[in-house]
């Protein structure tokens, strides 16, 4: 079975290459659907497959840049990208990415990069999962209260409503973002992009893991516009991050190219799926994906405490991360096919009448 493994020329590690294709295809679908590079799954996934953490981060950033460009073009055709909002966030994103990348180089020199990054992932994933499901619970409570009054809750109503409070802070310059349908201080998206850019650099993600929910809950974007605009930002930060990590010698381009084979197909599927699954359907699936990733990272963290079962735990972690990526990708693909069939049936019925 040696043919299933390939030696990476820069990092010097031997990798199970079908795992790279599964990650690329699955995260391409998930990234195109949720509006992010999917590095919150790929970076720990690459680390579990055998890459040192610094190489896992740099390789994923390179893979993420190419995939996000493909997804952005597809979302742009659906009108899901607010380019003005994305460009407003550009400066904060680039500054934040470089600060994070420099911190990774420092952590690598003192030998703490793996532990710090994994624990930061755990804290971030727990916070994101809580926020998403708390939002869903609040919205369902509002639906029940509206039903008790004999009313129907508005489709655009949310559970968590932080954005309206932040929009009330009118620090000049004020800007209107047409595609997102919001008006707010320019400093709000700039601050969000600085924070997500820093996380992009230190975790090897495009920032989408927190930028998509931040655009929804803090900036106030509709979910489908947050998805497309976030991918635009992911592409920008990914290109800069890829150049930065490649210059530092921490990018395994062979692995990135293998993943892009699957990602190029997956990104198209994920982007089209947002045409048929919107709003809270996206948010709930996103929360489940975060929980799956959290489980795999926790398994990797406890591995050193059980040296006798290290191989077994690593195998379980690999199955968990690849299994969740596959399951969610299949769910998104099925929903897309169902939506497309329903749309075609409706068009035939209209043509017949």
Short mmCIF file of C-alpha atoms in Angstrom, two decimals:
data_model
loop_
_atom_site.label_atom_id
_atom_site.label_comp_id
_atom_site.label_asym_id
_atom_site.label_seq_id
_atom_site.Cartn_x
_atom_site.Cartn_y
_atom_site.Cartn_z
CA UNK A 1 0.00 0.00 0.00
CA UNK A 2 3.05 2.25 -0.32
CA UNK A 3 1.54 3.85 -3.43
CA UNK A 4 -1.06 5.53 -1.20
CA UNK A 5 1.68 7.61 0.44
CA UNK A 6 3.79 10.41 -0.99
CA UNK A 7 6.92 12.11 0.37
CA UNK A 8 6.60 15.88 0.75
CA UNK A 9 9.83 17.49 -0.59
CA UNK A 10 10.01 20.55 1.70
CA UNK A 11 8.76 19.26 5.07
CA UNK A 12 10.21 15.75 4.57
CA UNK A 13 7.13 13.93 5.90
CA UNK A 14 5.25 11.06 4.20
CA UNK A 15 1.53 11.76 3.73
CA UNK A 16 -1.54 9.65 2.89
CA UNK A 17 -2.41 11.46 -0.36
CA UNK A 18 -6.09 10.29 -0.69
CA UNK A 19 -6.65 12.08 2.62
CA UNK A 20 -5.48 15.29 0.96
CA UNK A 21 -7.99 14.88 -1.88
CA UNK A 22 -10.84 14.12 0.56
CA UNK A 23 -9.94 17.24 2.54
CA UNK A 24 -9.74 19.34 -0.64
CA UNK A 25 -13.07 18.16 -2.08
CA UNK A 26 -14.96 18.25 1.22
CA UNK A 27 -13.62 21.58 2.37
CA UNK A 28 -14.16 23.00 -1.12
CA UNK A 29 -17.88 22.21 -0.74
CA UNK A 30 -18.00 23.41 2.87
CA UNK A 31 -15.96 26.54 2.14
CA UNK A 32 -18.09 27.53 -0.84
CA UNK A 33 -21.23 26.96 1.23
CA UNK A 34 -20.24 28.64 4.51
CA UNK A 35 -18.15 31.44 2.97
CA UNK A 36 -14.73 30.57 4.31
CA UNK A 37 -11.52 28.85 3.34
CA UNK A 38 -12.29 25.89 5.60
CA UNK A 39 -8.87 26.09 7.23
CA UNK A 40 -10.47 25.59 10.64
CA UNK A 41 -10.85 21.98 9.41
CA UNK A 42 -7.88 21.72 7.04
CA UNK A 43 -5.12 22.98 9.36
CA UNK A 44 -5.87 20.45 12.14
CA UNK A 45 -6.62 17.88 9.41
CA UNK A 46 -3.17 18.34 7.84
CA UNK A 47 -1.57 18.22 11.28
CA UNK A 48 -3.40 14.96 12.04
CA UNK A 49 -2.29 13.50 8.67
CA UNK A 50 1.33 14.15 9.67
CA UNK A 51 2.38 17.73 8.83
CA UNK A 52 4.18 19.78 11.51
CA UNK A 53 1.83 22.58 12.62
CA UNK A 54 3.79 25.41 10.94
CA UNK A 55 3.74 23.53 7.60
CA UNK A 56 0.05 22.64 8.08
CA UNK A 57 -0.73 26.34 8.46
CA UNK A 58 1.36 27.54 5.52
CA UNK A 59 0.15 24.77 3.18
CA UNK A 60 -3.48 25.38 3.99
CA UNK A 61 -3.16 29.13 3.44
CA UNK A 62 -1.83 28.44 -0.09
CA UNK A 63 -4.60 25.93 -0.87
CA UNK A 64 -7.21 28.27 0.59
CA UNK A 65 -6.23 31.19 -1.64
CA UNK A 66 -6.84 29.31 -4.89
CA UNK A 67 -10.10 27.72 -3.77
CA UNK A 68 -11.56 30.95 -2.41
CA UNK A 69 -10.97 32.77 -5.70
CA UNK A 70 -13.04 30.11 -7.48
CA UNK A 71 -15.86 30.35 -4.91
CA UNK A 72 -15.86 34.17 -4.97
CA UNK A 73 -16.40 34.25 -8.74
CA UNK A 74 -19.35 31.86 -8.43
CA UNK A 75 -20.95 33.84 -5.55
CA UNK A 76 -20.43 37.08 -7.48
CA UNK A 77 -22.75 35.74 -10.20
CA UNK A 78 -25.48 35.26 -7.59
CA UNK A 79 -25.06 38.83 -6.24
CA UNK A 80 -23.85 37.51 -2.87
CA UNK A 81 -20.64 39.59 -2.69
CA UNK A 82 -20.49 43.13 -1.29
CA UNK A 83 -17.20 44.21 -2.88
CA UNK A 84 -17.28 47.64 -1.24
CA UNK A 85 -17.52 46.05 2.20
CA UNK A 86 -14.75 43.58 1.35
CA UNK A 87 -12.39 46.29 0.14
CA UNK A 88 -13.13 48.40 3.24
CA UNK A 89 -11.91 45.46 5.35
CA UNK A 90 -8.75 44.93 3.28
CA UNK A 91 -6.29 47.08 5.27
CA UNK A 92 -7.22 45.56 8.62
CA UNK A 93 -7.03 42.05 7.16
CA UNK A 94 -3.49 42.44 5.77
CA UNK A 95 -2.12 44.07 8.93
CA UNK A 96 -3.70 41.39 11.11
CA UNK A 97 -2.41 38.50 8.96
CA UNK A 98 1.18 39.73 9.16
CA UNK A 99 1.00 40.19 12.96
CA UNK A 100 -0.31 36.64 13.31
CA UNK A 101 2.32 35.15 10.95
CA UNK A 102 5.14 36.85 12.88
CA UNK A 103 3.71 35.44 16.14
CA UNK A 104 3.79 31.92 14.64
CA UNK A 105 7.47 32.31 13.73
CA UNK A 106 8.19 33.39 17.33
CA UNK A 107 6.19 30.50 18.82
CA UNK A 108 8.04 28.07 16.53
CA UNK A 109 11.41 29.38 17.73
CA UNK A 110 10.48 28.79 21.39
CA UNK A 111 8.94 25.38 20.62
CA UNK A 112 5.37 26.18 21.66
CA UNK A 113 3.55 26.55 18.34
CA UNK A 114 1.64 23.22 18.37
CA UNK A 115 0.29 23.54 21.92
CA UNK A 116 -0.65 27.23 21.67
CA UNK A 117 -2.38 26.90 18.29
CA UNK A 118 -4.38 23.82 19.32
CA UNK A 119 -5.62 25.37 22.58
CA UNK A 120 -6.50 28.58 20.76
CA UNK A 121 -8.47 26.49 18.27
CA UNK A 122 -10.35 24.78 21.13
CA UNK A 123 -11.28 28.09 22.80
CA UNK A 124 -12.35 29.63 19.49
CA UNK A 125 -14.40 26.63 18.35
CA UNK A 126 -16.25 26.40 21.68
CA UNK A 127 -17.08 30.12 21.51
CA UNK A 128 -18.31 29.93 17.91
CA UNK A 129 -20.44 26.81 18.55
CA UNK A 130 -22.05 28.44 21.60
CA UNK A 131 -22.83 31.63 19.68
CA UNK A 132 -24.43 29.82 16.73
CA UNK A 133 -26.66 27.51 18.78
CA UNK A 134 -27.53 30.26 21.28
CA UNK A 135 -28.66 32.35 18.31
CA UNK A 136 -30.77 29.47 16.96
CA UNK A 137 -32.35 28.89 20.41
CA UNK A 138 -33.20 32.60 20.80
CA UNK A 139 -34.80 32.78 17.35
CA UNK A 140 -36.93 29.70 18.02
CA UNK A 141 -38.08 31.26 21.28
CA UNK A 142 -39.08 34.41 19.37
CA UNK A 143 -40.99 32.21 16.89
CA UNK A 144 -42.91 30.54 19.73
CA UNK A 145 -43.70 33.90 21.33
CA UNK A 146 -44.91 35.30 17.99
CA UNK A 147 -47.06 32.19 17.40
CA UNK A 148 -48.61 32.59 20.88
CA UNK A 149 -49.65 36.14 19.87
CA UNK A 150 -51.10 34.82 16.62
CA UNK A 151 -48.34 36.48 14.57
CA UNK A 152 -45.65 35.23 12.22
CA UNK A 153 -42.01 36.12 12.87
CA UNK A 154 -40.33 38.07 10.06
CA UNK A 155 -38.01 35.98 7.87
CA UNK A 156 -35.08 38.36 8.49
CA UNK A 157 -35.53 38.27 12.30
CA UNK A 158 -32.50 37.00 14.24
CA UNK A 159 -31.94 35.52 17.68
CA UNK A 160 -28.82 37.48 18.59
CA UNK A 161 -29.15 41.15 17.62
CA UNK A 162 -25.79 42.76 18.37
CA UNK A 163 -25.55 44.47 14.97
CA UNK A 164 -28.36 47.00 15.57
CA UNK A 165 -26.65 48.16 18.78
CA UNK A 166 -23.29 48.55 17.00
CA UNK A 167 -24.95 50.43 14.11
CA UNK A 168 -26.17 52.98 16.67
CA UNK A 169 -22.50 53.94 17.29
CA UNK A 170 -22.12 56.55 14.55
CA UNK A 171 -18.39 57.33 14.39
CA UNK A 172 -17.50 59.04 11.07
CA UNK A 173 -17.07 58.17 8.32
CA UNK A 174 -20.43 56.47 7.89
CA UNK A 175 -20.74 54.15 4.88
CA UNK A 176 -23.62 52.45 3.10
CA UNK A 177 -23.03 48.95 1.71
CA UNK A 178 -25.56 48.32 -1.03
CA UNK A 179 -25.38 44.53 -1.48
CA UNK A 180 -25.51 43.96 2.29
CA UNK A 181 -28.23 46.60 2.70
CA UNK A 182 -26.64 48.20 5.79
CA UNK A 183 -25.27 51.57 6.88
CA UNK A 184 -22.65 51.70 9.64
CA UNK A 185 -19.41 53.34 10.73
CA UNK A 186 -16.49 52.30 8.51
CA UNK A 187 -14.55 51.50 11.71
CA UNK A 188 -16.84 48.56 12.50
CA UNK A 189 -15.83 46.35 9.52
CA UNK A 190 -12.22 47.58 9.80
CA UNK A 191 -12.01 46.45 13.44
CA UNK A 192 -13.61 43.10 12.58
CA UNK A 193 -11.13 42.56 9.74
CA UNK A 194 -8.13 43.40 11.97
CA UNK A 195 -9.20 40.78 14.54
CA UNK A 196 -9.98 38.12 11.94
CA UNK A 197 -6.79 38.89 10.03
CA UNK A 198 -4.75 38.28 13.18
CA UNK A 199 -6.48 34.93 13.63
CA UNK A 200 -5.86 34.17 9.95
CA UNK A 201 -2.14 34.59 10.48
CA UNK A 202 -1.80 32.76 13.78
CA UNK A 203 -4.17 29.86 13.02
CA UNK A 204 -3.50 29.54 9.31
CA UNK A 205 -7.12 30.30 8.44
CA UNK A 206 -8.61 32.83 6.08
CA UNK A 207 -10.40 34.41 9.01
CA UNK A 208 -13.67 32.97 7.72
CA UNK A 209 -14.24 30.89 10.83
CA UNK A 210 -15.06 34.08 12.73
CA UNK A 211 -15.51 36.57 9.87
CA UNK A 212 -18.68 34.95 8.51
CA UNK A 213 -20.45 34.94 11.92
CA UNK A 214 -18.92 38.38 12.67
CA UNK A 215 -20.38 39.78 9.44
CA UNK A 216 -23.77 38.32 10.42
CA UNK A 217 -23.85 39.10 14.15
CA UNK A 218 -21.69 42.25 14.38
CA UNK A 219 -21.85 43.96 10.97
CA UNK A 220 -25.44 42.87 10.25
CA UNK A 221 -25.09 41.24 6.81
CA UNK A 222 -27.75 38.82 5.55
CA UNK A 223 -26.31 35.30 5.84
CA UNK A 224 -25.93 34.64 2.09
CA UNK A 225 -24.22 38.03 1.54
CA UNK A 226 -21.93 37.36 4.51
CA UNK A 227 -20.93 34.06 2.86
CA UNK A 228 -19.97 35.65 -0.48
CA UNK A 229 -18.29 38.74 1.02
CA UNK A 230 -16.33 36.60 3.45
CA UNK A 231 -15.01 34.46 0.60
CA UNK A 232 -13.84 37.63 -1.14
CA UNK A 233 -11.94 38.56 2.02
CA UNK A 234 -10.62 35.00 2.41
CA UNK A 235 -9.21 35.15 -1.12
CA UNK A 236 -7.43 38.45 -0.39
CA UNK A 237 -5.98 37.40 2.96
CA UNK A 238 -5.17 33.94 1.56
CA UNK A 239 -3.09 35.31 -1.31
CA UNK A 240 -1.14 37.57 1.04
CA UNK A 241 -0.79 34.82 3.66
CA UNK A 242 0.39 32.30 1.06
CA UNK A 243 3.12 34.68 -0.11
CA UNK A 244 4.17 35.37 3.48
CA UNK A 245 4.40 31.70 4.51
CA UNK A 246 6.07 30.65 1.23
CA UNK A 247 8.74 33.30 1.76
CA UNK A 248 9.29 31.88 5.26
CA UNK A 249 9.70 28.35 3.84
CA UNK A 250 6.63 26.86 5.53
CA UNK A 251 4.46 26.04 2.49
CA UNK A 252 4.26 22.52 1.00
CA UNK A 253 3.11 23.37 -2.53
CA UNK A 254 2.79 19.72 -3.64
CA UNK A 255 0.17 19.07 -0.94
CA UNK A 256 -1.62 22.35 -1.75
CA UNK A 257 -1.88 21.37 -5.44
CA UNK A 258 -3.21 17.89 -4.58
CA UNK A 259 -5.92 19.44 -2.40
CA UNK A 260 -6.82 21.98 -5.08
CA UNK A 261 -7.78 19.12 -7.45
CA UNK A 262 -10.72 18.29 -5.19
CA UNK A 263 -11.30 21.85 -4.01
CA UNK A 264 -11.87 23.22 -7.52
CA UNK A 265 -14.87 20.89 -7.92
CA UNK A 266 -16.11 21.20 -4.34
CA UNK A 267 -16.10 25.00 -4.32
CA UNK A 268 -18.54 25.09 -7.25
CA UNK A 269 -20.95 22.71 -5.51
CA UNK A 270 -20.85 24.64 -2.22
CA UNK A 271 -21.43 28.02 -3.85
CA UNK A 272 -24.42 26.80 -5.88
CA UNK A 273 -25.93 25.17 -2.74
CA UNK A 274 -26.36 28.60 -1.09
CA UNK A 275 -28.94 29.37 -3.78
CA UNK A 276 -31.21 26.73 -2.24
CA UNK A 277 -30.23 26.75 1.46
CA UNK A 278 -30.32 30.15 3.16
CA UNK A 279 -30.42 31.85 6.57
CA UNK A 280 -30.66 29.57 9.56
CA UNK A 281 -30.18 26.44 7.46
CA UNK A 282 -26.63 27.64 6.81
CA UNK A 283 -26.08 28.65 10.44
CA UNK A 284 -27.16 25.31 11.93
CA UNK A 285 -25.01 23.30 9.50
CA UNK A 286 -22.11 25.63 10.30
CA UNK A 287 -22.50 24.99 14.04
CA UNK A 288 -22.46 21.22 13.51
CA UNK A 289 -19.31 21.50 11.41
CA UNK A 290 -17.60 23.48 14.17
CA UNK A 291 -18.46 20.79 16.73
CA UNK A 292 -16.98 18.09 14.49
CA UNK A 293 -13.75 20.00 14.12
CA UNK A 294 -13.62 20.62 17.88
CA UNK A 295 -13.85 16.88 18.60
CA UNK A 296 -10.88 16.11 16.33
CA UNK A 297 -8.71 18.85 17.89
CA UNK A 298 -9.51 17.69 21.44
CA UNK A 299 -8.53 14.11 20.53
CA UNK A 300 -5.19 15.41 19.23
CA UNK A 301 -4.66 17.39 22.45
CA UNK A 302 -5.18 14.39 24.76
CA UNK A 303 -2.97 12.10 22.64
CA UNK A 304 0.30 12.88 24.56
CA UNK A 305 -1.34 11.87 27.86
CA UNK A 306 -2.00 8.32 26.60
CA UNK A 307 1.29 7.27 24.89
CA UNK A 308 0.33 3.58 24.86
CA UNK A 309 -2.76 4.39 22.75
CA UNK A 310 -1.22 7.20 20.68
CA UNK A 311 -1.69 5.46 17.34
CA UNK A 312 -5.31 4.56 18.08
CA UNK A 313 -6.20 8.11 19.18
CA UNK A 314 -4.51 9.59 16.10
CA UNK A 315 -6.50 7.20 13.91
CA UNK A 316 -9.78 8.16 15.59
CA UNK A 317 -8.95 11.86 15.18
CA UNK A 318 -8.27 11.30 11.47
CA UNK A 319 -11.58 9.44 11.03
CA UNK A 320 -13.48 12.17 12.92
CA UNK A 321 -12.17 15.11 10.89
CA UNK A 322 -12.44 13.33 7.52
CA UNK A 323 -15.81 11.82 8.51
CA UNK A 324 -17.35 15.18 9.44
CA UNK A 325 -15.98 16.82 6.30
CA UNK A 326 -17.46 14.00 4.19
CA UNK A 327 -20.84 13.88 5.98
CA UNK A 328 -21.47 17.63 5.81
CA UNK A 329 -20.29 17.75 2.18
CA UNK A 330 -22.72 14.95 1.25
CA UNK A 331 -25.58 16.74 3.07
CA UNK A 332 -24.88 20.02 1.24
CA UNK A 333 -24.63 18.23 -2.13
CA UNK A 334 -27.93 16.37 -1.58
CA UNK A 335 -29.73 19.59 -0.58
CA UNK A 336 -28.33 21.32 -3.67
CA UNK A 337 -29.58 18.54 -5.96
CA UNK A 338 -33.01 18.58 -4.27
CA UNK A 339 -33.24 22.35 -4.66
CA UNK A 340 -32.18 22.22 -8.31
CA UNK A 341 -34.77 19.51 -9.06
CA UNK A 342 -37.52 21.53 -7.37
CA UNK A 343 -36.52 24.63 -9.35
CA UNK A 344 -36.58 22.72 -12.66
CA UNK A 345 -39.97 21.21 -11.82
CA UNK A 346 -41.37 24.66 -11.03
CA UNK A 347 -40.07 26.04 -14.35
CA UNK A 348 -41.62 23.14 -16.30
CA UNK A 349 -44.94 23.69 -14.52
CA UNK A 350 -44.88 27.40 -15.40
CA UNK A 351 -44.02 26.60 -19.02
CA UNK A 352 -46.87 24.08 -19.18
CA UNK A 353 -49.39 26.55 -17.82
#
